[in-house]
Tab-separated table of C-alpha atoms and ligand atoms in Angstrom:
chain	number	residue	atom	x	y	z
Q	763	UNK	CA	-0.052	0.223	0.071
Q	764	UNK	CA	1.310	3.100	-0.877
Q	765	UNK	CA	0.085	6.569	0.523
Q	766	UNK	CA	-0.877	9.069	-1.344
Q	767	UNK	CA	-1.325	13.440	-1.318
Q	768	UNK	CA	-3.878	15.504	-2.038
Q	769	UNK	CA	-2.396	18.298	0.360
Q	770	UNK	CA	0.899	19.107	-0.497
Q	771	UNK	CA	-0.320	20.354	-4.008
Q	772	UNK	CA	-1.350	23.320	-1.858
Q	773	UNK	CA	1.391	25.828	-1.634
Q	774	UNK	CA	3.700	25.615	0.678
Q	775	UNK	CA	2.629	28.270	3.139
Q	776	UNK	CA	0.026	25.613	4.343
Q	777	UNK	CA	2.747	23.174	5.971
Q	778	UNK	CA	5.966	22.096	6.911
Q	779	UNK	CA	7.575	19.521	5.184
Q	780	UNK	CA	9.029	17.451	8.092
Q	781	UNK	CA	9.758	14.452	9.708
Q	782	UNK	CA	9.049	12.948	12.966
Q	783	UNK	CA	11.815	12.712	16.016
Q	784	UNK	CA	13.781	9.557	16.375
Q	785	UNK	CA	13.176	6.918	19.426
Q	786	UNK	CA	15.453	5.575	21.357
Q	787	UNK	CA	13.734	1.743	21.624
Q	788	UNK	CA	9.815	1.849	20.071
Q	789	UNK	CA	6.999	-0.571	21.885
Q	790	UNK	CA	4.090	-1.646	20.088
Q	791	UNK	CA	1.034	-1.245	23.078
Q	792	UNK	CA	-2.480	-2.119	21.333
Q	793	UNK	CA	-2.536	-2.647	17.218
Q	794	UNK	CA	-6.070	-2.329	15.791
Q	795	UNK	CA	-5.329	-5.548	13.296
Q	796	UNK	CA	-8.985	-5.401	11.894
Q	797	UNK	CA	-8.535	-1.373	10.610
Q	798	UNK	CA	-5.184	-2.401	9.425
Q	799	UNK	CA	-6.561	-4.991	7.222
Q	800	UNK	CA	-9.576	-3.039	5.492
Q	801	UNK	CA	-6.893	-0.385	4.984
Q	802	UNK	CA	-4.649	-3.295	2.814
Q	803	UNK	CA	-1.608	-2.507	5.286
Q	804	UNK	CA	-0.148	-5.366	6.356
Q	805	UNK	CA	3.291	-5.667	8.677
Q	806	UNK	CA	5.228	-8.459	9.068
Q	807	UNK	CA	5.992	-8.586	13.350
Q	808	UNK	CA	5.279	-6.555	15.874
Q	809	UNK	CA	8.755	-4.459	15.717
Q	810	UNK	CA	8.019	-3.576	12.363
Q	811	UNK	CA	4.910	-2.458	13.619
Q	812	UNK	CA	5.691	-0.124	16.319
Q	813	UNK	CA	8.878	0.785	13.725
Q	814	UNK	CA	6.109	2.492	11.537
Q	815	UNK	CA	4.086	3.369	14.221
Q	816	UNK	CA	6.694	5.269	15.878
Q	817	UNK	CA	7.612	7.405	12.558
Q	818	UNK	CA	11.514	5.547	12.854
Q	819	UNK	CA	10.109	3.677	9.387
Q	820	UNK	CA	8.065	5.384	6.862
Q	821	UNK	CA	5.183	3.225	5.337
Q	822	UNK	CA	6.156	3.510	1.230
Q	823	UNK	CA	4.950	6.705	-0.451
Q	824	UNK	CA	4.441	8.850	3.053
Q	825	UNK	CA	5.478	12.011	2.843
Q	826	UNK	CA	5.040	13.971	6.273
Q	827	UNK	CA	4.121	17.294	7.120
Q	828	UNK	CA	2.695	19.001	9.853
Q	829	UNK	CA	-0.354	21.169	8.635
Q	830	UNK	CA	-0.372	25.177	9.788
Q	831	UNK	CA	-3.634	26.108	11.478
Q	832	UNK	CA	-4.656	28.678	14.064
Q	833	UNK	CA	-7.405	28.680	16.344
Q	834	UNK	CA	-9.505	30.227	18.923
Q	835	UNK	CA	-8.900	28.537	22.633
Q	836	UNK	CA	-11.774	29.102	25.016
Q	837	UNK	CA	-12.393	32.065	22.921
Q	838	UNK	CA	-9.225	33.591	22.211
Q	839	UNK	CA	-7.860	33.374	19.002
Q	840	UNK	CA	-4.267	32.279	18.560
Q	841	UNK	CA	-3.183	33.402	15.518
Q	842	UNK	CA	-0.827	30.747	14.880
Q	843	UNK	CA	-1.155	27.136	16.605
Q	844	UNK	CA	-0.553	24.534	14.167
Q	845	UNK	CA	1.048	20.784	14.059
Q	846	UNK	CA	3.664	20.944	16.644
Q	847	UNK	CA	3.856	17.326	17.803
Q	848	UNK	CA	1.885	15.748	15.027
Q	849	UNK	CA	3.009	14.216	11.044
Q	850	UNK	CA	1.211	13.712	8.540
Q	851	UNK	CA	1.820	10.701	6.553
Q	852	UNK	CA	-0.278	10.590	3.748
Q	853	UNK	CA	-3.073	9.709	2.588
Q	854	UNK	CA	-4.782	5.978	2.101
Q	855	UNK	CA	-8.359	5.221	0.508
Q	856	UNK	CA	-8.884	9.025	0.892
Q	857	UNK	CA	-8.673	9.084	4.690
Q	858	UNK	CA	-5.447	10.863	6.423
Q	859	UNK	CA	-3.028	9.079	8.430
Q	860	UNK	CA	-1.362	10.832	11.236
Q	861	UNK	CA	1.377	10.178	14.195
Q	862	UNK	CA	0.430	12.201	17.400
Q	863	UNK	CA	3.853	12.554	19.841
Q	864	UNK	CA	6.375	11.794	17.479
Q	865	UNK	CA	8.255	15.084	17.629
Q	866	UNK	CA	8.671	18.856	17.570
Q	867	UNK	CA	7.872	20.548	14.454
Q	868	UNK	CA	8.289	24.263	13.161
Q	869	UNK	CA	4.268	24.756	15.199
Q	870	UNK	CA	6.133	23.538	18.449
Q	871	UNK	CA	6.271	26.509	20.263
Q	872	UNK	CA	7.475	26.156	23.635
Q	873	UNK	CA	6.333	22.474	23.524
Q	874	UNK	CA	8.040	19.152	23.173
Q	875	UNK	CA	6.496	17.878	20.399
Q	876	UNK	CA	5.968	14.096	23.105
Q	877	UNK	CA	2.579	12.847	24.565
Q	878	UNK	CA	2.800	10.893	27.415
Q	879	UNK	CA	1.432	7.515	26.684
Q	880	UNK	CA	-2.233	8.010	28.910
Q	881	UNK	CA	-3.534	10.555	26.846
Q	882	UNK	CA	-2.693	8.356	23.174
Q	883	UNK	CA	-4.302	5.649	25.616
Q	884	UNK	CA	-7.557	8.057	26.531
Q	885	UNK	CA	-7.809	8.475	22.664
Q	886	UNK	CA	-6.874	4.986	21.073
Q	887	UNK	CA	-10.409	4.119	23.713
Q	888	UNK	CA	-12.495	6.940	23.039
Q	889	UNK	CA	-12.358	7.194	19.227
Q	890	UNK	CA	-12.873	3.189	18.958
Q	891	UNK	CA	-15.650	3.400	21.188
Q	892	UNK	CA	-16.789	6.066	19.227
Q	893	UNK	CA	-16.896	4.638	16.213
Q	894	UNK	CA	-18.587	1.596	17.542
Q	895	UNK	CA	-21.410	3.842	19.022
Q	896	UNK	CA	-22.013	5.250	15.284
Q	897	UNK	CA	-20.195	8.814	15.566
Q	898	UNK	CA	-18.606	9.926	13.146
Q	899	UNK	CA	-14.551	10.017	14.227
Q	900	UNK	CA	-11.326	9.560	13.279
Q	901	UNK	CA	-9.398	6.389	14.202
Q	902	UNK	CA	-7.071	4.788	16.309
Q	903	UNK	CA	-4.653	2.194	14.864
Q	904	UNK	CA	-2.049	1.488	17.471
Q	905	UNK	CA	-0.272	2.931	20.379
Q	906	UNK	CA	3.444	2.237	21.066
Q	907	UNK	CA	5.899	3.731	23.484
Q	908	UNK	CA	8.547	5.224	22.228
Q	909	UNK	CA	11.283	4.006	25.088
Q	910	UNK	CA	11.895	8.079	25.852
Q	911	UNK	CA	9.736	9.333	28.944
Q	912	UNK	CA	7.911	12.678	29.044
Q	913	UNK	CA	8.120	14.959	31.904
Q	914	UNK	CA	5.115	16.732	32.910
Q	915	UNK	CA	2.843	17.758	35.475
Q	916	UNK	CA	3.442	14.571	37.716
Q	917	UNK	CA	6.143	14.113	37.212
Q	918	UNK	CA	7.670	11.580	34.655
Q	919	UNK	CA	5.549	9.288	32.470
Q	920	UNK	CA	5.859	6.776	29.331
Q	921	UNK	CA	6.180	8.627	25.746
Q	922	UNK	CA	4.229	6.907	23.196
Q	923	UNK	CA	2.720	7.665	19.917
Q	924	UNK	CA	-0.556	7.280	18.854
Q	925	UNK	CA	-1.244	6.640	15.200
Q	926	UNK	CA	-4.682	8.084	14.056
Q	927	UNK	CA	-7.030	7.868	11.019
Q	928	UNK	CA	-9.485	10.520	9.554
Q	929	UNK	CA	-11.351	12.028	6.640
Q	930	UNK	CA	-9.089	14.977	7.075
Q	931	UNK	CA	-7.368	16.899	9.947
Q	932	UNK	CA	-8.824	20.748	7.869
Q	933	UNK	CA	-9.976	22.771	10.725
Q	934	UNK	CA	-12.292	25.496	11.361
Q	935	UNK	CA	-9.168	27.122	12.899
Q	936	UNK	CA	-6.981	26.394	8.748
Q	937	UNK	CA	-8.813	29.079	7.771
Q	938	UNK	CA	-8.659	31.261	10.231
Q	939	UNK	CA	-4.494	31.002	9.889
Q	940	UNK	CA	-4.921	32.247	6.609
Q	941	UNK	CA	-7.806	34.930	7.029
Q	942	UNK	CA	-5.492	36.366	10.358
Q	943	UNK	CA	-3.068	36.579	7.158
Q	944	UNK	CA	-5.562	38.034	5.124
Q	945	UNK	CA	-4.526	35.483	2.404
Q	946	UNK	CA	-7.530	35.378	0.526
Q	947	UNK	CA	-5.806	33.449	-2.399
Q	948	UNK	CA	-4.865	30.730	0.392
Q	949	UNK	CA	-8.503	30.947	1.746
Q	950	UNK	CA	-10.127	29.979	-1.898
Q	951	UNK	CA	-7.786	27.173	-2.252
Q	952	UNK	CA	-8.711	25.476	1.089
Q	953	UNK	CA	-11.999	26.492	0.504
Q	954	UNK	CA	-12.227	24.725	-3.523
Q	955	UNK	CA	-9.827	21.733	-1.406
Q	956	UNK	CA	-12.422	21.165	1.251
Q	957	UNK	CA	-15.404	21.602	-1.205
Q	958	UNK	CA	-13.350	19.123	-3.340
Q	959	UNK	CA	-13.072	16.006	-0.340
Q	960	UNK	CA	-16.273	16.360	1.828
Q	961	UNK	CA	-18.412	18.234	-0.088
Q	962	UNK	CA	-18.357	16.898	-4.316
Q	963	UNK	CA	-22.540	17.763	-4.137
Q	964	UNK	CA	-21.862	21.182	-4.340
Q	965	UNK	CA	-20.974	22.348	-7.615
Q	966	UNK	CA	-22.118	26.042	-7.856
Q	967	UNK	CA	-19.947	27.667	-10.018
Q	968	UNK	CA	-19.650	31.262	-8.283
Q	969	UNK	CA	-17.090	31.083	-5.398
Q	970	UNK	CA	-20.216	32.951	-2.584
Q	971	UNK	CA	-21.737	30.204	-3.591
Q	972	UNK	CA	-19.785	27.938	-3.004
Q	973	UNK	CA	-18.026	29.516	-0.004
Q	974	UNK	CA	-22.387	29.907	1.418
Q	975	UNK	CA	-22.852	26.432	0.655
Q	976	UNK	CA	-20.294	24.806	2.083
Q	977	UNK	CA	-21.357	27.079	5.363
Q	978	UNK	CA	-24.089	25.389	5.248
Q	979	UNK	CA	-23.345	22.091	4.821
Q	980	UNK	CA	-20.356	21.786	7.496
Q	981	UNK	CA	-22.702	23.215	9.780
Q	982	UNK	CA	-25.128	20.726	9.198
Q	983	UNK	CA	-22.547	18.241	9.612
Q	984	UNK	CA	-21.665	19.432	13.094
Q	985	UNK	CA	-24.876	20.002	14.616
Q	986	UNK	CA	-25.836	16.555	13.333
Q	987	UNK	CA	-21.902	15.028	15.084
Q	988	UNK	CA	-22.533	17.172	18.294
Q	989	UNK	CA	-26.926	15.994	18.732
Q	990	UNK	CA	-24.880	12.285	18.479
Q	991	UNK	CA	-22.933	13.578	21.820
Q	992	UNK	CA	-25.291	14.299	23.602
Q	993	UNK	CA	-26.859	11.572	22.806
Q	994	UNK	CA	-24.137	9.289	24.059
Q	995	UNK	CA	-23.454	11.597	27.213
Q	996	UNK	CA	-19.759	12.492	25.000
Q	997	UNK	CA	-18.246	15.778	26.517
Q	998	UNK	CA	-15.280	16.727	23.701
Q	999	UNK	CA	-13.824	18.943	26.649
Q	1000	UNK	CA	-11.940	21.232	24.764
Q	1001	UNK	CA	-14.122	22.892	21.267
Q	1002	UNK	CA	-12.021	24.988	20.352
Q	1003	UNK	CA	-12.137	26.001	16.668
Q	1004	UNK	CA	-9.091	24.059	15.937
Q	1005	UNK	CA	-10.196	21.363	17.073
Q	1006	UNK	CA	-13.512	21.371	14.880
Q	1007	UNK	CA	-13.671	19.450	12.017
Q	1008	UNK	CA	-14.352	20.320	8.815
Q	1009	UNK	CA	-15.561	17.317	7.416
Q	1010	UNK	CA	-17.747	17.074	10.680
Q	1011	UNK	CA	-15.668	14.619	12.568
Q	1012	UNK	CA	-14.585	13.769	15.641
Q	1013	UNK	CA	-11.130	15.068	15.877
Q	1014	UNK	CA	-8.576	15.469	19.122
Q	1015	UNK	CA	-9.835	13.393	21.818
Q	1016	UNK	CA	-7.707	15.763	25.164
Q	1017	UNK	CA	-9.925	15.875	28.483
Q	1018	UNK	CA	-12.648	14.702	26.949
Q	1019	UNK	CA	-15.300	12.236	28.873
Q	1020	UNK	CA	-18.412	10.379	29.214
Q	1021	UNK	CA	-20.906	11.503	31.829
Q	1022	UNK	CA	-21.430	8.643	34.780
Q	1023	UNK	CA	-24.152	10.415	36.429
Q	1024	UNK	CA	-26.852	13.010	34.120
Q	1025	UNK	CA	-26.044	17.242	34.630
Q	1026	UNK	CA	-26.562	19.287	31.811
Q	1027	UNK	CA	-23.890	21.700	32.986
Q	1028	UNK	CA	-20.826	18.656	33.435
Q	1029	UNK	CA	-17.834	19.281	32.874
Q	1030	UNK	CA	-14.390	16.666	33.362
Q	1031	UNK	CA	-11.854	19.079	31.208
Q	1032	UNK	CA	-9.164	20.076	34.439
Q	1033	UNK	CA	-9.156	23.794	31.935
Q	1034	UNK	CA	-12.156	24.146	30.924
Q	1035	UNK	CA	-12.766	26.070	34.794
Q	1036	UNK	CA	-15.595	28.339	33.530
Q	1037	UNK	CA	-17.364	25.836	31.923
Q	1038	UNK	CA	-17.728	26.611	27.973
Q	1039	UNK	CA	-17.676	23.430	26.836
Q	1040	UNK	CA	-20.143	21.857	29.188
Q	1041	UNK	CA	-21.888	18.874	27.764
Q	1042	UNK	CA	-25.572	21.262	27.553
Q	1043	UNK	CA	-23.398	24.015	26.089
Q	1044	UNK	CA	-21.654	22.034	23.458
Q	1045	UNK	CA	-24.359	22.960	20.138
Q	1046	UNK	CA	-24.065	26.620	21.351
Q	1047	UNK	CA	-20.165	26.222	20.902
Q	1048	UNK	CA	-20.911	24.448	17.462
Q	1049	UNK	CA	-22.917	27.340	16.039
Q	1050	UNK	CA	-19.998	29.675	17.486
Q	1051	UNK	CA	-17.210	27.707	15.297
Q	1052	UNK	CA	-19.277	28.203	12.726
Q	1053	UNK	CA	-19.584	32.335	13.012
Q	1054	UNK	CA	-15.867	31.724	12.819
Q	1055	UNK	CA	-15.456	29.921	9.718
Q	1056	UNK	CA	-18.306	32.576	8.591
Q	1057	UNK	CA	-15.531	35.067	9.517
Q	1058	UNK	CA	-13.211	33.915	7.421
Q	1059	UNK	CA	-15.276	33.131	3.646
Q	1060	UNK	CA	-16.704	36.214	4.439
Q	1061	UNK	CA	-14.443	38.517	2.119
Q	1062	UNK	CA	-14.983	35.641	-0.651
Q	1063	UNK	CA	-18.574	36.086	-0.030
Q	1064	UNK	CA	-19.082	40.359	-1.238
Q	1065	UNK	CA	-16.635	43.538	-1.043
Q	1066	UNK	CA	-18.882	44.697	0.885
Q	1067	UNK	CA	-18.965	43.295	4.677
Q	1068	UNK	CA	-23.008	44.137	4.976
Q	1069	UNK	CA	-23.509	42.394	1.510
Q	1070	UNK	CA	-21.716	39.556	2.847
Q	1071	UNK	CA	-22.688	39.279	6.533
Q	1072	UNK	CA	-27.063	38.850	5.113
Q	1073	UNK	CA	-26.189	36.465	2.905
Q	1074	UNK	CA	-24.153	34.361	5.926
Q	1075	UNK	CA	-27.029	34.988	7.850
Q	1076	UNK	CA	-29.665	34.088	5.527
Q	1077	UNK	CA	-27.936	31.150	5.061
Q	1078	UNK	CA	-27.563	29.343	8.640
Q	1079	UNK	CA	-30.364	30.675	9.949
Q	1080	UNK	CA	-32.037	28.313	9.211
Q	1081	UNK	CA	-29.420	25.719	9.885
Q	1082	UNK	CA	-28.948	27.348	12.939
Q	1083	UNK	CA	-32.508	27.138	13.855
Q	1084	UNK	CA	-32.563	22.776	13.164
Q	1085	UNK	CA	-29.631	22.301	15.573
Q	1086	UNK	CA	-31.834	22.019	18.911
Q	1087	UNK	CA	-34.136	20.004	17.051
Q	1088	UNK	CA	-31.070	17.526	15.565
Q	1089	UNK	CA	-30.816	17.032	19.863
Q	1090	UNK	CA	-34.829	16.581	20.173
Q	1091	UNK	CA	-34.459	13.851	17.745
Q	1092	UNK	CA	-31.791	12.194	18.842
Q	1093	UNK	CA	-33.536	12.158	22.385
Q	1094	UNK	CA	-36.935	10.687	20.391
Q	1095	UNK	CA	-34.998	8.096	18.743
Q	1096	UNK	CA	-33.776	6.946	22.330
Q	1097	UNK	CA	-36.823	6.621	23.434
Q	1098	UNK	CA	-38.217	4.898	20.603
Q	1099	UNK	CA	-40.111	7.782	19.501
Q	1100	UNK	CA	-40.025	8.178	15.653
Q	1101	UNK	CA	-41.187	12.025	14.892
Q	1102	UNK	CA	-41.057	14.978	16.850
Q	1103	UNK	CA	-44.160	17.413	18.372
Q	1104	UNK	CA	-44.187	19.600	21.587
Q	1105	UNK	CA	-45.081	16.577	23.652
Q	1106	UNK	CA	-42.526	14.557	22.927
Q	1107	UNK	CA	-40.262	17.270	23.046
Q	1108	UNK	CA	-41.730	17.728	27.022
Q	1109	UNK	CA	-41.559	14.429	27.579
Q	1110	UNK	CA	-37.905	14.312	26.726
Q	1111	UNK	CA	-36.613	17.953	28.703
Q	1112	UNK	CA	-38.517	16.029	31.123
Q	1113	UNK	CA	-37.365	13.111	31.806
Q	1114	UNK	CA	-33.911	14.431	31.096
Q	1115	UNK	CA	-34.798	16.573	34.495
Q	1116	UNK	CA	-35.759	13.732	35.826
Q	1117	UNK	CA	-32.332	12.225	35.829
Q	1118	UNK	CA	-31.098	15.699	36.266
Q	1119	UNK	CA	-32.385	16.151	39.530
Q	1120	UNK	CA	-32.068	12.544	40.972
Q	1121	UNK	CA	-28.489	12.866	40.094
Q	1122	UNK	CA	-29.279	9.414	37.912
Q	1123	UNK	CA	-26.809	7.467	35.556
Q	1124	UNK	CA	-26.795	8.940	32.507
Q	1125	UNK	CA	-26.933	5.694	30.099
Q	1126	UNK	CA	-28.133	2.786	32.516
Q	1127	UNK	CA	-31.112	5.126	32.632
Q	1128	UNK	CA	-32.136	4.980	29.053
Q	1129	UNK	CA	-30.356	1.083	28.573
Q	1130	UNK	CA	-33.055	0.032	30.269
Q	1131	UNK	CA	-36.133	1.966	29.720
Q	1132	UNK	CA	-37.633	-1.484	28.078
Q	1133	UNK	CA	-37.041	-3.744	31.337
Q	1134	UNK	CA	-38.865	-0.193	33.189
Q	1135	UNK	CA	-41.735	-0.767	30.577
Q	1136	UNK	CA	-41.790	-4.638	32.202
Q	1137	UNK	CA	-42.366	-3.199	35.432
Q	1138	UNK	CA	-37.973	-3.680	36.538
Q	1139	UNK	CA	-37.495	-0.121	38.293
Q	1140	UNK	CA	-33.720	-1.187	39.677
Q	1141	UNK	CA	-31.847	1.835	37.582
Q	1142	UNK	CA	-34.767	4.295	38.641
Q	1143	UNK	CA	-35.822	6.853	41.535
Q	1144	UNK	CA	-39.994	5.623	42.224
Q	1145	UNK	CA	-42.157	8.644	42.450
Q	1146	UNK	CA	-44.734	10.804	40.873
Q	1147	UNK	CA	-42.289	12.468	37.821
Q	1148	UNK	CA	-41.199	8.288	37.341
Q	1149	UNK	CA	-44.864	7.069	36.719
Q	1150	UNK	CA	-45.834	10.913	35.083
Q	1151	UNK	CA	-43.331	9.953	32.186
Q	1152	UNK	CA	-44.220	6.325	32.092
Q	1153	UNK	CA	-47.256	7.324	31.275
Q	1154	UNK	CA	-46.426	9.906	28.832
Q	1155	UNK	CA	-44.379	7.385	27.223
Q	1156	UNK	CA	-46.599	5.078	26.775
Q	1157	UNK	CA	-48.929	7.453	25.453
Q	1158	UNK	CA	-46.716	8.513	22.672
Q	1159	UNK	CA	-46.779	4.454	21.645
Q	1160	UNK	CA	-42.521	3.802	21.635
Q	1161	UNK	CA	-41.575	1.054	19.631
Q	1162	UNK	CA	-39.669	-0.795	21.966
Q	1163	UNK	CA	-38.146	-3.159	19.632
Q	1164	UNK	CA	-36.220	0.021	18.363
Q	1165	UNK	CA	-34.557	1.537	21.161
Q	1166	UNK	CA	-32.147	-1.538	22.686
Q	1167	UNK	CA	-30.130	-0.096	19.116
Q	1168	UNK	CA	-30.190	3.783	20.441
Q	1169	UNK	CA	-29.255	3.107	24.177
Q	1170	UNK	CA	-25.558	1.853	24.684
Q	1171	UNK	CA	-25.151	-0.246	27.466
Q	1172	UNK	CA	-21.385	0.204	27.518
Q	1173	UNK	CA	-19.622	3.139	27.272
Q	1174	UNK	CA	-15.827	4.467	27.131
Q	1175	UNK	CA	-16.455	4.819	31.833
Q	1176	UNK	CA	-13.735	7.278	33.198
Q	1177	UNK	CA	-12.829	5.561	36.156
Q	1178	UNK	CA	-11.882	2.499	33.685
Q	1179	UNK	CA	-10.018	4.322	31.182
Q	1180	UNK	CA	-7.783	5.488	34.829
Q	1181	UNK	CA	-7.311	1.520	35.520
Q	1182	UNK	CA	-6.399	0.440	32.314
Q	1183	UNK	CA	-3.710	3.641	32.078
Q	1184	UNK	CA	-2.321	3.127	35.599
Q	1185	UNK	CA	-1.652	-0.427	34.655
Q	1186	UNK	CA	-0.344	0.480	31.022
Q	1187	UNK	CA	1.862	3.229	32.763
Q	1188	UNK	CA	3.477	0.053	34.568
Q	1189	UNK	CA	4.000	-1.885	31.533
Q	1190	UNK	CA	0.514	-4.019	31.723
Q	1191	UNK	CA	-1.740	-3.926	28.643
Q	1192	UNK	CA	-3.840	-6.811	29.522
Q	1193	UNK	CA	-6.955	-4.508	30.490
Q	1194	UNK	CA	-6.056	-1.944	27.219
Q	1195	UNK	CA	-6.929	-4.871	24.948
Q	1196	UNK	CA	-10.254	-6.551	27.408
Q	1197	UNK	CA	-11.473	-2.774	27.741
Q	1198	UNK	CA	-11.212	-1.874	24.080
Q	1199	UNK	CA	-12.774	-5.271	23.168
Q	1200	UNK	CA	-15.382	-4.497	25.251
Q	1201	UNK	CA	-16.136	-1.910	23.955
Q	1202	UNK	CA	-16.778	-3.294	20.474
Q	1203	UNK	CA	-20.118	-4.376	20.775
Q	1204	UNK	CA	-22.075	-1.918	22.716
Q	1205	UNK	CA	-25.402	-1.910	21.623
Q	1206	UNK	CA	-25.525	-6.038	22.877
Q	1207	UNK	CA	-22.514	-6.398	25.821
Q	1208	UNK	CA	-21.317	-10.259	25.668
Q	1209	UNK	CA	-22.054	-11.475	29.092
Q	1210	UNK	CA	-17.952	-11.586	29.614
Q	1211	UNK	CA	-18.185	-7.991	29.785
Q	1212	UNK	CA	-21.458	-7.012	31.307
Q	1213	UNK	CA	-18.983	-6.432	34.245
Q	1214	UNK	CA	-17.705	-3.068	32.322
Q	1215	UNK	CA	-20.672	-1.639	32.206
Q	1216	UNK	CA	-21.520	-0.503	36.060
Q	1217	UNK	CA	-21.136	2.775	37.183
Q	1218	UNK	CA	-18.366	3.515	39.339
Q	1219	UNK	CA	-18.522	3.034	43.195
Q	1220	UNK	CA	-18.090	6.034	44.904
Q	1221	UNK	CA	-14.307	6.131	45.386
Q	1222	UNK	CA	-13.249	5.131	41.995
Q	1223	UNK	CA	-15.131	8.165	40.756
Q	1224	UNK	CA	-13.588	9.877	37.988
Q	1225	UNK	CA	-14.085	14.497	38.369
Q	1226	UNK	CA	-11.163	16.195	35.906
Q	1227	UNK	CA	-9.975	14.592	33.412
Q	1228	UNK	CA	-6.801	16.148	32.248
Q	1229	UNK	CA	-5.122	17.219	28.938
Q	1230	UNK	CA	-1.746	15.912	29.278
Q	1231	UNK	CA	0.277	17.799	26.564
E	1740	AMP	P1	-3.994	20.329	21.676
E	1740	AMP	O1	-4.604	20.508	22.635
E	1740	AMP	O2	-4.022	18.806	21.555
E	1740	AMP	O3	-5.733	20.340	20.616
E	1740	AMP	O4	-3.271	21.446	21.492
E	1740	AMP	C1	-3.070	22.523	20.763
E	1740	AMP	C2	-2.428	23.087	20.194
E	1740	AMP	O5	-1.119	23.152	21.106
E	1740	AMP	C3	-2.364	22.544	18.955
E	1740	AMP	O6	-1.030	23.147	17.707
E	1740	AMP	C4	-0.807	21.194	19.482
E	1740	AMP	O7	0.279	21.017	17.782
E	1740	AMP	C5	-0.113	22.308	20.147
E	1740	AMP	N1	0.772	21.138	21.310
E	1740	AMP	C6	-0.334	20.382	21.974
E	1740	AMP	N2	1.370	20.042	23.014
E	1740	AMP	C7	2.081	20.062	22.294
E	1740	AMP	C8	3.410	19.192	23.323
E	1740	AMP	N3	3.617	18.348	24.003
E	1740	AMP	N4	4.461	19.781	21.758
E	1740	AMP	C9	4.124	20.943	21.234
E	1740	AMP	N5	2.664	21.076	20.229
E	1740	AMP	C10	1.402	21.197	21.561
E	1741	MG	MG1	-5.713	19.803	18.501
């Protein structure tokens, strides 16, 4: 399999050509052989796999680059971010293949270009779990330790490289990079590259129309994506524009987490002190991020900023208006109700309020709805709110045969991930493999993995997650 390249057809100012760092002793931690098979990648041994997944040997056709991008981080614009610790090797079957933690680049700023093992494992498990849950996401091919230690707040940790695949690594922040430099030629190239790669249905001959269609399409995909996050209780944690994918897939897993107890305002990330990226804010943030993309495309839409702004507003109004509906629809599906109306919306809101007021487990409360109908109240607080919900829900004639496919019983719970990482840091990868295997069937969990479905005991609870950068 020979890697191909389209990004390097863009001018040199879009990226830096740079090779991964040299590492003393790469060793394989986990390898996704099913994904490798699907991609037509074959390696002759674990040693070869570790060499390739740490960038010590390059796949045929690799031309490693670090991509330039900017980003709004927690609302503040940073003109230059870029791949400071990642190397895009090329494309395989139209997907980007990228190493993360593979060394310094021109975009590293003060960073060491490294990743500790813990965050690489978290991204591996959570991205693969998201895929199994049916949420659009980057995939993980494997994790390799480098043989180096990296130094973070809590002292030395094993260094690691994660290999990931994504529809692309084009971000809202890529557009911001060129808009900040007032490089309209680059913006036009980027717009057309994005359309060619992800939105081939857009065929308008006028640039302004292509930009508006692109905006609408990206907004739609982001809205659909974030609605799916809501439906599985996922909190991305760092929804900065540099982590907002133009292809509409989940990328850049950092201090992300799945909720155990349901709370609209739930935050896990240690760096999100204002709760900007709290669970229930994510759809608002998605719209904010799309507005930043609109700012970038504005000069391509009209020379007159007022005309451009009004065309953007016309293009986005109905898409933004549908964001809330996408969330309700996702929850209606979880309740076995195919259609929305005001009663269904109220039912959803009241059920979520009930879960929140009793701090009930999000995943188990939905996964056991079928049993609840049969009178099994084990996972619920029995009170008049529950009675009222059941009565109103049954009045809507839910299709109970549909709900198990809409409600996973297994999510990658923080306390399980933490245990896996603790074990891995002392060289034991058995738990990692077991949890990963369990997460492959979240809607129909085999008996041997049922023990992973429970919420944490009080002493196992994880209150914060860290990006580990
Ligand atoms: P992230 O929080 O991983 O989305 O990264 C935000 C920005 O910081 C990106 O430009 C990264 O490339 C950069 N970055 C994060 N960690 C490091 C590191 N250890 N060394 C260099 N750059 C980094
Ligand atoms: Mg990022």
